[in-house]
CSV table of C-alpha atoms in Angstrom, one decimal:
chain,number,residue,atom,x,y,z
A,1,MET,CA,116.5,118.5,113.3
A,2,ALA,CA,113.5,120.9,113.1
A,3,GLN,CA,110.1,119.6,114.3
A,4,ILE,CA,108.1,118.3,111.4
A,5,ASN,CA,104.4,119.3,111.3
A,6,LEU,CA,102.8,116.6,109.1
A,7,ARG,CA,99.4,118.3,109.5
A,8,SER,CA,100.7,121.2,107.4
A,9,LEU,CA,101.4,119.0,104.4
A,10,HIS,CA,98.8,119.4,101.7
A,11,ALA,CA,99.2,115.8,100.6
A,12,LEU,CA,98.2,114.6,104.1
A,13,ASP,CA,95.0,116.7,104.5
A,14,ASP,CA,92.7,113.7,104.7
A,15,TYR,CA,94.8,111.8,107.2
A,16,SER,CA,93.4,111.4,110.7
A,17,ASN,CA,95.5,112.3,113.7
A,18,ALA,CA,96.0,108.5,114.4
A,19,GLU,CA,97.2,107.9,110.8
A,20,LEU,CA,99.7,110.8,111.0
A,21,LYS,CA,101.0,109.5,114.3
A,22,LEU,CA,101.5,106.0,112.8
A,23,LEU,CA,103.2,107.5,109.8
A,24,GLY,CA,105.6,109.4,112.0
A,25,ALA,CA,106.3,106.2,113.9
A,26,VAL,CA,106.9,103.9,110.9
A,27,ALA,CA,108.6,106.4,108.6
A,28,PRO,CA,111.6,108.0,110.4
A,29,ALA,CA,112.7,111.5,109.4
A,30,ARG,CA,115.9,111.7,107.4
A,31,GLU,CA,117.9,115.0,107.1
A,32,TYR,CA,119.8,116.0,104.0
A,33,GLN,CA,121.9,119.1,103.2
A,34,THR,CA,122.0,120.7,99.8
A,35,GLY,CA,123.6,118.4,97.3
A,36,ASP,CA,123.2,115.2,99.4
A,37,GLU,CA,121.8,112.2,97.5
A,38,LEU,CA,118.9,110.3,98.9
A,39,CYS,CA,119.6,107.5,96.4
A,40,GLN,CA,121.5,106.9,93.2
A,41,GLU,CA,120.3,105.9,89.7
A,42,GLY,CA,120.9,102.2,89.3
A,43,ASP,CA,120.8,101.4,93.0
A,44,GLN,CA,118.3,98.7,94.3
A,45,GLY,CA,115.3,100.6,95.6
A,46,HIS,CA,113.9,99.6,99.0
A,47,SER,CA,112.1,102.7,100.2
A,48,CYS,CA,110.1,105.7,99.2
A,49,TYR,CA,110.3,109.3,100.5
A,50,LEU,CA,107.7,111.8,101.6
A,51,VAL,CA,109.2,115.3,101.3
A,52,ALA,CA,108.4,117.1,104.5
A,53,THR,CA,110.5,120.3,104.1
A,54,GLY,CA,112.9,121.5,101.3
A,55,GLN,CA,112.9,120.1,97.8
A,56,VAL,CA,114.4,117.2,95.9
A,57,ASP,CA,115.7,117.1,92.3
A,58,VAL,CA,115.1,114.1,90.2
A,59,VAL,CA,118.3,113.7,88.2
A,60,LYS,CA,119.2,111.3,85.4
A,61,VAL,CA,122.5,110.8,83.6
A,62,ILE,CA,122.1,111.7,79.9
A,63,ASP,CA,125.1,111.7,77.6
A,64,ASN,CA,127.4,111.5,80.7
A,65,GLU,CA,125.8,114.7,82.1
A,66,ASP,CA,123.4,115.1,85.0
A,67,ARG,CA,120.0,116.4,83.8
A,68,VAL,CA,117.3,117.6,86.3
A,69,LEU,CA,114.0,116.1,85.1
A,70,ALA,CA,111.9,117.5,87.9
A,71,THR,CA,112.0,119.3,91.2
A,72,LEU,CA,109.7,118.0,93.9
A,73,ARG,CA,108.7,120.1,96.9
A,74,ALA,CA,107.1,119.5,100.4
A,75,GLY,CA,104.2,117.1,100.3
A,76,SER,CA,105.5,115.2,97.3
A,77,ILE,CA,106.1,111.4,97.3
A,78,VAL,CA,109.2,110.3,95.5
A,79,GLY,CA,110.8,106.9,94.8
A,80,GLN,CA,107.4,105.3,95.3
A,81,MET,CA,108.0,102.4,92.8
A,82,ALA,CA,110.4,100.9,95.3
A,83,LEU,CA,107.4,99.8,97.4
A,84,VAL,CA,105.9,97.7,94.6
A,85,ASP,CA,108.9,96.9,92.3
A,86,ARG,CA,112.4,95.7,93.0
A,87,SER,CA,113.9,97.1,89.8
A,88,PRO,CA,116.9,99.5,90.0
A,89,ARG,CA,116.3,103.2,90.7
A,90,SER,CA,115.5,105.0,87.4
A,91,ALA,CA,117.0,108.3,88.6
A,92,THR,CA,119.1,109.9,91.3
A,93,LEU,CA,117.3,111.8,94.0
A,94,ARG,CA,119.3,114.8,95.2
A,95,ALA,CA,118.4,117.5,97.8
A,96,SER,CA,118.5,120.9,96.2
A,97,ASP,CA,118.0,122.6,99.5
A,98,TYR,CA,118.1,121.7,103.2
A,99,THR,CA,115.6,118.9,103.1
A,100,VAL,CA,113.8,116.5,105.5
A,101,VAL,CA,112.0,113.5,104.3
A,102,LEU,CA,110.1,110.6,105.9
A,103,GLU,CA,111.4,107.3,104.6
A,104,LEU,CA,109.0,104.4,104.3
A,105,THR,CA,110.7,101.1,103.6
A,106,ARG,CA,109.2,98.3,101.5
A,107,ASP,CA,109.3,95.9,104.4
A,108,VAL,CA,107.4,98.2,106.7
A,109,PHE,CA,104.9,99.0,103.9
A,110,GLU,CA,104.3,95.3,103.3
A,111,ARG,CA,103.7,94.6,107.0
A,112,LEU,CA,101.1,97.4,107.1
A,113,LEU,CA,99.4,95.9,104.1
A,114,LYS,CA,99.2,92.5,105.6
A,115,ALA,CA,97.7,94.0,108.7
A,116,HIS,CA,95.1,95.8,106.6
A,117,SER,CA,96.3,99.1,108.0
A,118,PRO,CA,94.2,102.1,106.8
A,119,LEU,CA,97.5,104.0,106.5
A,120,ALA,CA,98.8,101.4,104.0
A,121,LEU,CA,95.6,101.7,101.9
A,122,ARG,CA,95.9,105.5,101.9
A,123,PHE,CA,99.5,105.3,100.8
A,124,GLN,CA,98.6,102.9,98.0
A,125,GLN,CA,96.2,105.5,96.7
A,126,GLN,CA,98.8,108.2,96.9
A,127,ILE,CA,101.4,106.1,95.2
A,128,ALA,CA,99.0,105.7,92.3
A,129,VAL,CA,98.2,109.4,92.2
A,130,ALA,CA,101.9,110.4,92.4
A,131,GLY,CA,102.7,108.1,89.5
A,132,ILE,CA,99.9,109.4,87.3
A,133,ARG,CA,100.9,112.9,88.1
A,134,GLN,CA,104.6,112.1,87.3
A,135,LEU,CA,103.5,110.7,83.9
A,136,ARG,CA,101.1,113.5,83.1
A,137,MET,CA,103.7,116.2,84.1
A,138,ALA,CA,106.2,114.6,81.7
A,139,THR,CA,103.7,114.6,78.8
A,140,THR,CA,102.7,118.2,79.6
A,141,LYS,CA,106.4,119.2,79.6
A,142,LEU,CA,106.8,117.5,76.2
A,143,ALA,CA,103.8,119.3,74.7
A,144,THR,CA,105.0,122.7,76.0
A,145,VAL,CA,108.5,122.2,74.8
A,146,LEU,CA,107.4,121.1,71.3
A,147,ALA,CA,105.0,124.1,71.0
A,148,ASP,CA,107.7,126.6,72.1
A,149,ALA,CA,110.2,124.9,69.8
A,150,GLN,CA,107.9,125.3,66.9
A,151,LYS,CA,107.4,129.0,67.6
A,152,GLU,CA,111.2,129.5,67.8
A,153,ALA,CA,111.7,127.5,64.6
A,154,ASP,CA,109.1,129.7,62.8
A,155,ARG,CA,110.9,132.8,63.9
A,156,SER,CA,114.4,131.7,63.4
A,157,SER,CA,114.4,129.0,60.7
A,158,LYS,CA,117.8,130.1,59.4
A,159,ASN,CA,119.5,130.5,62.7
A,160,GLN,CA,121.6,127.3,63.2
A,161,GLU,CA,122.4,128.1,66.9
A,162,THR,CA,118.7,128.4,67.7
A,163,SER,CA,118.0,125.1,65.9
A,164,VAL,CA,120.6,123.3,68.1
A,165,VAL,CA,118.9,124.7,71.2
A,166,ILE,CA,115.5,123.6,69.9
A,167,ARG,CA,116.8,120.1,69.3
A,168,GLU,CA,118.3,119.9,72.8
A,169,LYS,CA,115.0,121.0,74.4
A,170,LYS,CA,113.0,118.4,72.3
A,171,ARG,CA,115.5,115.7,73.3
A,172,ASP,CA,115.3,116.5,77.0
A,173,ALA,CA,111.5,116.6,77.0
A,174,LEU,CA,111.4,113.2,75.2
A,175,LEU,CA,113.8,111.7,77.6
A,176,THR,CA,111.7,112.9,80.5
A,177,VAL,CA,108.7,111.2,79.1
A,178,GLN,CA,110.6,108.0,78.4
A,179,ALA,CA,112.0,107.9,81.9
A,180,ALA,CA,108.6,108.3,83.5
A,181,LEU,CA,107.0,105.7,81.2
A,182,ALA,CA,109.8,103.2,81.7
A,183,GLU,CA,109.5,103.5,85.4
A,184,TRP,CA,105.8,102.5,85.2
A,185,ASP,CA,106.2,100.1,82.3
A,186,MET,CA,103.6,102.0,80.3
A,187,SER,CA,103.0,103.4,76.8
A,188,LEU,CA,101.5,106.8,76.0
A,189,ASP,CA,98.3,105.1,74.8
A,190,GLU,CA,98.0,103.2,78.1
A,191,LEU,CA,98.6,106.4,80.1
A,192,ASP,CA,95.5,107.9,78.5
A,193,GLN,CA,93.4,105.0,79.8
A,194,VAL,CA,94.5,105.3,83.5
A,195,ARG,CA,91.8,106.0,86.0
A,196,VAL,CA,92.0,106.1,89.7
A,197,SER,CA,89.2,104.4,91.6
A,198,VAL,CA,88.6,104.7,95.4
A,199,PRO,CA,87.2,101.8,97.4
A,200,VAL,CA,83.8,102.4,99.0
A,201,GLY,CA,84.4,104.1,102.4
A,202,GLN,CA,87.8,105.5,101.4
A,203,SER,CA,88.2,109.2,100.6
A,204,ARG,CA,90.3,110.2,97.6
A,205,PRO,CA,93.7,111.4,98.6
A,206,SER,CA,94.8,115.0,97.7
A,207,ASP,CA,96.1,115.2,94.2
A,208,GLY,CA,98.8,117.5,95.4
A,209,ARG,CA,98.2,120.1,92.7
A,210,ALA,CA,100.1,122.7,94.7
A,211,HIS,CA,103.2,120.6,94.4
A,212,PRO,CA,104.8,119.1,91.3
């Protein structure tokens, strides 16, 4: 397995050397080849993953077909709800390239929290930011698809084939939003009210804008 340079990950810019060393110790690296599944939709979640290299597709079964809802690249945190909720996985995570992730289990995370570890506090913040980014990405996708669909409809109102494509795009976008909201048990109105606060003395984690 290739050497992982955690300092190179944008999402970990604010981590101290000691925190990076601890993260590497408590979250072992896992290696996946293209097409390998990190976890399956419906499985009981017990860990989250920090993508160190490669990329991971978020896949959901819709009408008996696999649909890719998002592709997450190096620096992204995925499966984070498993650290705070014991509900089944809402989607399958599949490596779309050679990928290495750091796996942080719920048991280890809870021990770090009980020990008041700064690493656990930082990870809590990043879990919140990752969740908010996931929800906002979903709503942005919906808005973009709806706008594009309307333009296509205006240009091709009498083209039945185009209308079918438009309906498919709208449905996929809506399902993406629904999947994200269901994972966080939120409504669109509640999403607009979300704010991230940082405790005094803690720096705000990177928002990961360079990575979906």
